[in-house]
Short mmCIF file of C-alpha atoms in Angstrom, two decimals:
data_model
loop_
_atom_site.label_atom_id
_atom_site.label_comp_id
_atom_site.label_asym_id
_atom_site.label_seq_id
_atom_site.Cartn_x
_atom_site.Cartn_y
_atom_site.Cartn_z
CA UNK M 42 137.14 126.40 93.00
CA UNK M 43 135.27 123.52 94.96
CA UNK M 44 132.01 124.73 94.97
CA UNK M 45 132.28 125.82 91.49
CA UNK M 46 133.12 122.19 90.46
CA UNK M 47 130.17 120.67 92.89
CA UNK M 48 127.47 123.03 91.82
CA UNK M 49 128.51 122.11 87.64
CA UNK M 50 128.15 118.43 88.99
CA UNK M 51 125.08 118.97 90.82
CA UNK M 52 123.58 120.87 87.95
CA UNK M 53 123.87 117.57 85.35
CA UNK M 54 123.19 114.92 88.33
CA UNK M 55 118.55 114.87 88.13
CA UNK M 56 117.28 114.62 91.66
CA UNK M 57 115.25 111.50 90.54
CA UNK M 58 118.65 109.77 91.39
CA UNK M 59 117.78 110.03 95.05
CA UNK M 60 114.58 108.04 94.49
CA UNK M 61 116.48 105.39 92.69
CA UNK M 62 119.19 104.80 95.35
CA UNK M 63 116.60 105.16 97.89
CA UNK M 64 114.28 102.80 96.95
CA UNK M 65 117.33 100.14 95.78
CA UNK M 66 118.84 100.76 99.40
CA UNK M 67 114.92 100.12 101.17
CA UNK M 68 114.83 96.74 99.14
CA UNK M 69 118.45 95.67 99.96
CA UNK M 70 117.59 96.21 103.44
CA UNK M 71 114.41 94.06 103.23
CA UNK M 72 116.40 91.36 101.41
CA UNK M 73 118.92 90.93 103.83
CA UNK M 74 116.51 91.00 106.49
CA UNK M 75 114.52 87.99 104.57
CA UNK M 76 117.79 86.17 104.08
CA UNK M 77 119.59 86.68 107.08
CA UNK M 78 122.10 89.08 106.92
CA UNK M 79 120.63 91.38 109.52
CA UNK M 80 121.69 89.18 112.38
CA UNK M 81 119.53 87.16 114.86
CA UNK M 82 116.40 89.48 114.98
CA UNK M 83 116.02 90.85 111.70
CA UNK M 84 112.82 92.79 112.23
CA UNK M 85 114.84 94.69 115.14
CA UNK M 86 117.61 95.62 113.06
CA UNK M 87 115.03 96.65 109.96
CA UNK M 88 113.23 99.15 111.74
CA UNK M 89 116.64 100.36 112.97
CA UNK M 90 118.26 100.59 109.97
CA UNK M 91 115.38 102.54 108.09
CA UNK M 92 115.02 104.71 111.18
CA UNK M 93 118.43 105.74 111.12
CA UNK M 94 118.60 106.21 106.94
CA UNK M 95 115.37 108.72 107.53
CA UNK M 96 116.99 110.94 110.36
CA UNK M 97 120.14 110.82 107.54
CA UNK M 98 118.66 111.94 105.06
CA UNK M 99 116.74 114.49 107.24
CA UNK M 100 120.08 115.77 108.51
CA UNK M 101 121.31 116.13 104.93
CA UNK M 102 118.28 118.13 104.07
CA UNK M 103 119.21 120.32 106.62
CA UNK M 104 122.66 120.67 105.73
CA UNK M 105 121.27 122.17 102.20
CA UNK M 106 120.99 126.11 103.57
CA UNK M 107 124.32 126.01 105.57
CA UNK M 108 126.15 124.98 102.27
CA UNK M 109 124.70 127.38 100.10
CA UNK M 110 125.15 130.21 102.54
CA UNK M 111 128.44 129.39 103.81
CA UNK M 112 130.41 127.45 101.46
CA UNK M 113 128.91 128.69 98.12
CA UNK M 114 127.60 125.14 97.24
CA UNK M 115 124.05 125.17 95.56
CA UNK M 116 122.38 121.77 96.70
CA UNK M 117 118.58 123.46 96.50
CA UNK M 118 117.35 121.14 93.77
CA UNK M 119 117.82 117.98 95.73
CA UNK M 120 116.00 119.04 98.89
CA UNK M 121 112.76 118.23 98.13
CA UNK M 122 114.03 114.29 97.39
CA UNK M 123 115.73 114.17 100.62
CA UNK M 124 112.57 115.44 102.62
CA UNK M 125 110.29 113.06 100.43
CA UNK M 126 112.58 110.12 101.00
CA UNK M 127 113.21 110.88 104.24
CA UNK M 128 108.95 110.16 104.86
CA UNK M 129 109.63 107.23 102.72
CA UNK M 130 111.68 105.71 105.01
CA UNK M 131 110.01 106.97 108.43
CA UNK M 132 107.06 105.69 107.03
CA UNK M 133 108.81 102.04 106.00
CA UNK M 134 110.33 101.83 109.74
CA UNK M 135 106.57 101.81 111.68
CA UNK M 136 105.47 99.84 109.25
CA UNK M 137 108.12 97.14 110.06
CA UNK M 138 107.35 98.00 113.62
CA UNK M 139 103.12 98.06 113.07
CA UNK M 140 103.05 94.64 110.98
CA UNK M 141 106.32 93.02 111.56
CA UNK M 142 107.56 93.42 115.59
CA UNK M 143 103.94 94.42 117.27
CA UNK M 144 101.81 93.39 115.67
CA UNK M 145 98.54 93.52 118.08
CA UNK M 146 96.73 96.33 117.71
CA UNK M 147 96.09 97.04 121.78
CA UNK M 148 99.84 96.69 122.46
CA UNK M 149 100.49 99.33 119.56
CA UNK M 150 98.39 102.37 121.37
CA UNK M 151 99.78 101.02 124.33
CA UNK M 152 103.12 101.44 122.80
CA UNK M 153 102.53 105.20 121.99
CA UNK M 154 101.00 106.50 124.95
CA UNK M 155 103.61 104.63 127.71
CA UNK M 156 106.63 104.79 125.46
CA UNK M 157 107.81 108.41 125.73
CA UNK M 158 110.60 107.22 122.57
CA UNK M 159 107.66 106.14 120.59
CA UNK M 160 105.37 109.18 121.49
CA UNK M 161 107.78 111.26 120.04
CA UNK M 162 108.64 109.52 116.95
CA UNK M 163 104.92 109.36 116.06
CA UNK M 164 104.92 113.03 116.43
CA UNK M 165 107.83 113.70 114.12
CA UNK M 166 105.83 111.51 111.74
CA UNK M 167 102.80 113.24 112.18
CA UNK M 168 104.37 116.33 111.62
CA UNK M 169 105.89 114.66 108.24
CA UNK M 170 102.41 113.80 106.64
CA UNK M 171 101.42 117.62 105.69
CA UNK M 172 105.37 117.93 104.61
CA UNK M 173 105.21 115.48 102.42
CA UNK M 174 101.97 116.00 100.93
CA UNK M 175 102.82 119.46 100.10
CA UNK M 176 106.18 118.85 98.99
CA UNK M 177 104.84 119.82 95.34
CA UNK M 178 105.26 122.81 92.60
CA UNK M 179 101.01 123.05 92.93
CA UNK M 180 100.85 123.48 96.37
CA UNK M 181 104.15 125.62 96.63
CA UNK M 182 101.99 128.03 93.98
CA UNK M 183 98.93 127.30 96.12
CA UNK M 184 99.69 128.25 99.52
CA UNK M 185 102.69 130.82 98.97
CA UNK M 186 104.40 132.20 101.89
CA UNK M 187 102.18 129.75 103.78
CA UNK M 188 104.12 126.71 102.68
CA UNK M 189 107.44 128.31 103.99
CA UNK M 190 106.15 128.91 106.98
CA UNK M 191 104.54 125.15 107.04
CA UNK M 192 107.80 123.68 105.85
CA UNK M 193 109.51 124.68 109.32
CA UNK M 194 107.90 121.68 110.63
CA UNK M 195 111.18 119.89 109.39
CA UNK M 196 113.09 121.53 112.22
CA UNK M 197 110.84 120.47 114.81
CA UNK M 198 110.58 117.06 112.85
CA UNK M 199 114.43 116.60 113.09
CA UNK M 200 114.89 117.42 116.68
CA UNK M 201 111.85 114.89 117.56
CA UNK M 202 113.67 112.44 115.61
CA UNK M 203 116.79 113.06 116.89
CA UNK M 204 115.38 112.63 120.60
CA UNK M 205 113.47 109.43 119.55
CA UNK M 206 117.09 108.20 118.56
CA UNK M 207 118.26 109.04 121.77
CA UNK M 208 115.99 107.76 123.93
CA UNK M 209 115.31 104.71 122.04
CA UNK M 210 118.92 103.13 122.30
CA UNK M 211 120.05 101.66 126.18
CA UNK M 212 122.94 102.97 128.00
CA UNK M 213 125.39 105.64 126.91
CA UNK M 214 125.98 105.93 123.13
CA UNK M 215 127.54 108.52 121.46
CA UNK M 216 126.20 107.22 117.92
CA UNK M 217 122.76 109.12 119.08
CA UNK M 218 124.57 112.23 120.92
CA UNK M 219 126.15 112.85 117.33
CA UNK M 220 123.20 113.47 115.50
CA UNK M 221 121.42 115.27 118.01
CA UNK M 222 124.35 117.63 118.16
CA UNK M 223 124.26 117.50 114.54
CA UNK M 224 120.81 118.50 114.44
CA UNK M 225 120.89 121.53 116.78
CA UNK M 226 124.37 122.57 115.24
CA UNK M 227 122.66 122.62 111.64
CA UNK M 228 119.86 124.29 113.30
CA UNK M 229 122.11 126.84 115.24
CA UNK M 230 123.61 127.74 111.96
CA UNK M 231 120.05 129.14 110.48
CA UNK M 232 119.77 131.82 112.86
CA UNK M 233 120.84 134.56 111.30
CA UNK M 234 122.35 137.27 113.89
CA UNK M 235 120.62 140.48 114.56
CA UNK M 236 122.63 143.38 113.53
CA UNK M 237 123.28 146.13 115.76
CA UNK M 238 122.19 149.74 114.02
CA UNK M 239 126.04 151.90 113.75
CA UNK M 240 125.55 155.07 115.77
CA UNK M 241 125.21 157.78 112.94
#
């Protein structure tokens, strides 16, 4: 079977590849950036391109349950490097946006508080920081059910993203639409129905 095949691949492929492509793809980005090949404003198409890797790669970690519970396909040990990527890269795009397009602090808190596409992404990366810092064995052992219920920050994390996505582009684009759809589809597929008691 296919999910027999994936999950034997899975088991031999270490999660630390994720950091590795990861961090190759962040400094690809930044090279072509520095050399040109991002077009005529580089430090625009940056901060979208890492933005758009992060909700990716938050999308993927979502798409980790649904696989295992549907299609049979055991993707659990990778999760934990998409989510901590994921940060990675959220936290690379406002940097390019802090030091690189901004710049001024006073225009920056300006930014956030009249910006409604900014207010939200700053939430979703608020929300990210305790993610990511617990996104450990000790603290798993630490907190217990605690961090399970802490780690469903994500889903509130990938719709905020998702709406920062769409509000941030102009005009009608389905590119957004998609992976808001995605997002609520993924999440949609979570819920696990109530069963009815049978009459006796």
């Amino acid at each position: 079977m296919i999910a027999d095949r994936l999950n034997r691949l899975a088991r031999k492929v270490p999660a630390a590849v994720l950091y590795v492509l990861g961090l190759v793809q962040a400094l690809w980005l930044f090279y072509l950036g520095a050399t040109g090949g991002l077009g005529v404003e580089p430090i625009k198409a940056l901060e979208h391109e890492l933005g758009e890797i992060a909700l990716q790669l938050i999308i993927a970690g979502l798409c980790i349950t649904p696989l295992r519970r549907f299609a049979g396909i055991n993707l659990l040990k990778f999760r934990r490097a998409l989510g901590l990527m994921a940060f990675f890269f959220v936290t690379l795009h406002l940097l390019v946006w802090l030091v690189l397009d901004v710049q001024i602090p006073a225009l920056i808190w300006a930014d956030i508080l009249k910006r409604p596409y900014i207010t939200v992404g700053m939430l979703a990366f608020a929300l990210m920081i305790p993610l990511a810092m617990t996104s450990n064995g000790w603290s798993v052992r630490r907190l217990g059910a605690r961090w399970r219920k802490l780690h469903r920050l994500t889903y509130a994390v990938a719709v905020l993203g998702g709406i920062h996505f769409l509000w941030l582009v102009k005009g009608f684009q389905m590119e957004p639409i998609l992976y808001l759809a995605a997002i609520v589809q993924l999440l949609a597929l979570r819920v696990r129905p109530v069963r009815r008691k049978q009459a006796a």
